GROMACS .gro file of C-alpha atoms in nm:
model
  145
    1MET     CA    1   0.314   1.519   0.400
    2PHE     CA    2   0.430   1.195   0.556
    3LYS     CA    3   0.675   1.162   0.842
    4LYS     CA    4   0.972   1.052   0.640
    5PRO     CA    5   1.161   0.760   0.793
    6ASP     CA    6   1.537   0.803   0.831
    7SER     CA    7   1.604   0.494   0.624
    8VAL     CA    8   1.450   0.190   0.465
    9VAL     CA    9   1.509  -0.103   0.699
   10SER     CA   10   1.338  -0.392   0.519
   11ASP     CA   11   1.342  -0.536   0.170
   12SER     CA   12   0.959  -0.538   0.181
   13LEU     CA   13   0.759  -0.216   0.201
   14LEU     CA   14   0.390  -0.166   0.264
   15ILE     CA   15   0.297   0.189   0.162
   16VAL     CA   16  -0.041   0.307   0.285
   17GLU     CA   17  -0.241   0.627   0.255
   18GLY     CA   18  -0.221   0.756   0.610
   19LYS     CA   19  -0.177   0.709   0.981
   20ASP     CA   20  -0.509   0.525   1.030
   21GLU     CA   21  -0.400   0.256   0.784
   22VAL     CA   22  -0.058   0.237   0.950
   23SER     CA   23  -0.219   0.187   1.291
   24PHE     CA   24  -0.462  -0.077   1.166
   25LEU     CA   25  -0.206  -0.273   0.967
   26ASP     CA   26   0.054  -0.248   1.242
   27ALA     CA   27  -0.194  -0.406   1.483
   28TYR     CA   28  -0.310  -0.668   1.234
   29ILE     CA   29   0.022  -0.772   1.081
   30PHE     CA   30   0.255  -0.750   1.376
   31ARG     CA   31   0.035  -0.807   1.678
   32HIS     CA   32  -0.244  -1.030   1.545
   33LYS     CA   33  -0.052  -1.229   1.283
   34GLY     CA   34   0.282  -1.216   1.468
   35LEU     CA   35   0.500  -1.116   1.174
   36GLU     CA   36   0.836  -0.976   1.281
   37LYS     CA   37   0.872  -0.601   1.225
   38SER     CA   38   1.199  -0.662   1.041
   39LYS     CA   39   1.005  -0.849   0.769
   40VAL     CA   40   0.804  -0.553   0.640
   41GLN     CA   41   0.824  -0.178   0.688
   42ILE     CA   42   0.489   0.002   0.688
   43ILE     CA   43   0.515   0.355   0.553
   44ASP     CA   44   0.258   0.633   0.575
   45ALA     CA   45   0.240   0.797   0.231
   46GLY     CA   46   0.093   1.111   0.383
   47GLY     CA   47  -0.229   1.100   0.184
   48LYS     CA   48  -0.318   1.045  -0.178
   49TYR     CA   49  -0.229   1.398  -0.286
   50SER     CA   50   0.134   1.383  -0.172
   51PHE     CA   51   0.201   1.025  -0.278
   52ARG     CA   52   0.410   1.118  -0.582
   53GLN     CA   53   0.655   1.338  -0.393
   54ASP     CA   54   0.665   1.103  -0.096
   55LEU     CA   55   0.752   0.804  -0.316
   56ALA     CA   56   1.029   1.007  -0.481
   57ASP     CA   57   1.161   1.103  -0.137
   58LEU     CA   58   1.141   0.742  -0.022
   59LYS     CA   59   1.351   0.628  -0.319
   60ASP     CA   60   1.627   0.867  -0.203
   61LEU     CA   61   1.653   0.714   0.146
   62PRO     CA   62   1.944   0.496   0.253
   63GLY     CA   63   1.847   0.132   0.214
   64PHE     CA   64   1.593   0.177  -0.067
   65ASP     CA   65   1.825  -0.001  -0.310
   66SER     CA   66   1.771  -0.322  -0.110
   67VAL     CA   67   1.392  -0.312  -0.154
   68ARG     CA   68   1.258  -0.613  -0.343
   69ARG     CA   69   0.884  -0.596  -0.274
   70ILE     CA   70   0.649  -0.300  -0.253
   71ALA     CA   71   0.280  -0.328  -0.176
   72ILE     CA   72   0.065  -0.017  -0.199
   73ILE     CA   73  -0.278   0.012  -0.040
   74ARG     CA   74  -0.490   0.303  -0.153
   75ASP     CA   75  -0.854   0.393  -0.080
   76ALA     CA   76  -1.083   0.390  -0.382
   77ASP     CA   77  -1.280   0.685  -0.247
   78LEU     CA   78  -1.523   0.755  -0.532
   79SER     CA   79  -1.363   0.532  -0.797
   80ALA     CA   80  -1.140   0.226  -0.766
   81GLU     CA   81  -1.041   0.263  -1.131
   82LYS     CA   82  -0.928   0.625  -1.090
   83ALA     CA   83  -0.742   0.545  -0.768
   84PHE     CA   84  -0.554   0.264  -0.944
   85GLN     CA   85  -0.476   0.488  -1.242
   86SER     CA   86  -0.338   0.752  -1.006
   87VAL     CA   87  -0.106   0.505  -0.831
   88SER     CA   88  -0.003   0.355  -1.169
   89HIS     CA   89   0.091   0.699  -1.299
   90VAL     CA   90   0.312   0.765  -0.995
   91LEU     CA   91   0.480   0.425  -1.025
   92ARG     CA   92   0.554   0.486  -1.394
   93SER     CA   93   0.694   0.832  -1.318
   94GLU     CA   94   0.930   0.672  -1.064
   95SER     CA   95   1.030   0.392  -1.306
   96LEU     CA   96   0.879   0.122  -1.087
   97PRO     CA   97   0.683  -0.181  -1.212
   98VAL     CA   98   0.310  -0.125  -1.267
   99PRO     CA   99   0.059  -0.410  -1.226
  100ASP     CA  100  -0.194  -0.447  -1.507
  101ARG     CA  101  -0.483  -0.416  -1.262
  102PRO     CA  102  -0.551  -0.369  -0.891
  103GLY     CA  103  -0.496  -0.673  -0.672
  104HIS     CA  104  -0.207  -0.791  -0.889
  105PHE     CA  105   0.171  -0.762  -0.890
  106ALA     CA  106   0.428  -0.667  -1.153
  107THR     CA  107   0.801  -0.733  -1.156
  108ASP     CA  108   1.063  -0.518  -1.323
  109GLU     CA  109   1.267  -0.650  -1.617
  110SER     CA  110   1.560  -0.744  -1.394
  111GLY     CA  111   1.333  -0.955  -1.173
  112MET     CA  112   1.458  -0.763  -0.870
  113VAL     CA  113   1.157  -0.549  -0.768
  114THR     CA  114   0.793  -0.655  -0.747
  115VAL     CA  115   0.514  -0.404  -0.690
  116GLY     CA  116   0.151  -0.474  -0.602
  117VAL     CA  117  -0.143  -0.237  -0.566
  118PHE     CA  118  -0.460  -0.301  -0.368
  119VAL     CA  119  -0.746  -0.051  -0.382
  120THR     CA  120  -0.975  -0.076  -0.079
  121PRO     CA  121  -1.234  -0.197  -0.022
  122ASP     CA  122  -1.214  -0.469  -0.291
  123ASN     CA  123  -1.032  -0.335  -0.601
  124LYS     CA  124  -1.370  -0.265  -0.767
  125ARG     CA  125  -1.608  -0.056  -0.558
  126SER     CA  126  -1.584   0.295  -0.425
  127GLY     CA  127  -1.498   0.319  -0.057
  128CYS     CA  128  -1.206   0.292   0.180
  129LEU     CA  129  -1.045   0.074   0.444
  130GLU     CA  130  -1.339   0.134   0.674
  131SER     CA  131  -1.574   0.000   0.404
  132LEU     CA  132  -1.371  -0.320   0.394
  133LEU     CA  133  -1.391  -0.354   0.772
  134VAL     CA  134  -1.769  -0.306   0.763
  135ASP     CA  135  -1.790  -0.580   0.496
  136VAL     CA  136  -1.592  -0.817   0.721
  137ILE     CA  137  -1.815  -0.745   1.020
  138LYS     CA  138  -2.131  -0.795   0.813
  139SER     CA  139  -2.006  -1.123   0.669
  140ARG     CA  140  -1.924  -1.259   1.014
  141THR     CA  141  -2.259  -1.142   1.154
  142TYR     CA  142  -2.451  -1.316   0.876
  143ALA     CA  143  -2.236  -1.628   0.902
  144ALA     CA  144  -2.305  -1.652   1.274
  145ALA     CA  145  -2.682  -1.614   1.229
   0.00000   0.00000   0.00000
């Protein structure tokens, strides 16, 4: 189960599978790209198996009603399609917008909340965040050769 934050402090949430993704994205977004921490709150979903309950708990936190953008990053593991279907099911059960496919966004009828889902490594193949990182390293190695 994830370490539940005390409150939602940003109108933009980035929900990721676990602590490794939090660490990586924290370093990339805030340190490398220089985005202010007040602009997006990265939340550890506590793993794919507890995502449903954790999202429900997150919706109960003070400040969630100010959320306007949610991005979810989930590992494909063995199937990008099944991973996307799993996240879509949870979003529907929590009455949140569901994109029509991974890598896209959907906005609710009021136009207030937009949700996007990205399935690593590339919304198509099996794999995980580490697979995406290996792809980046390989592409830079071949480009330098």
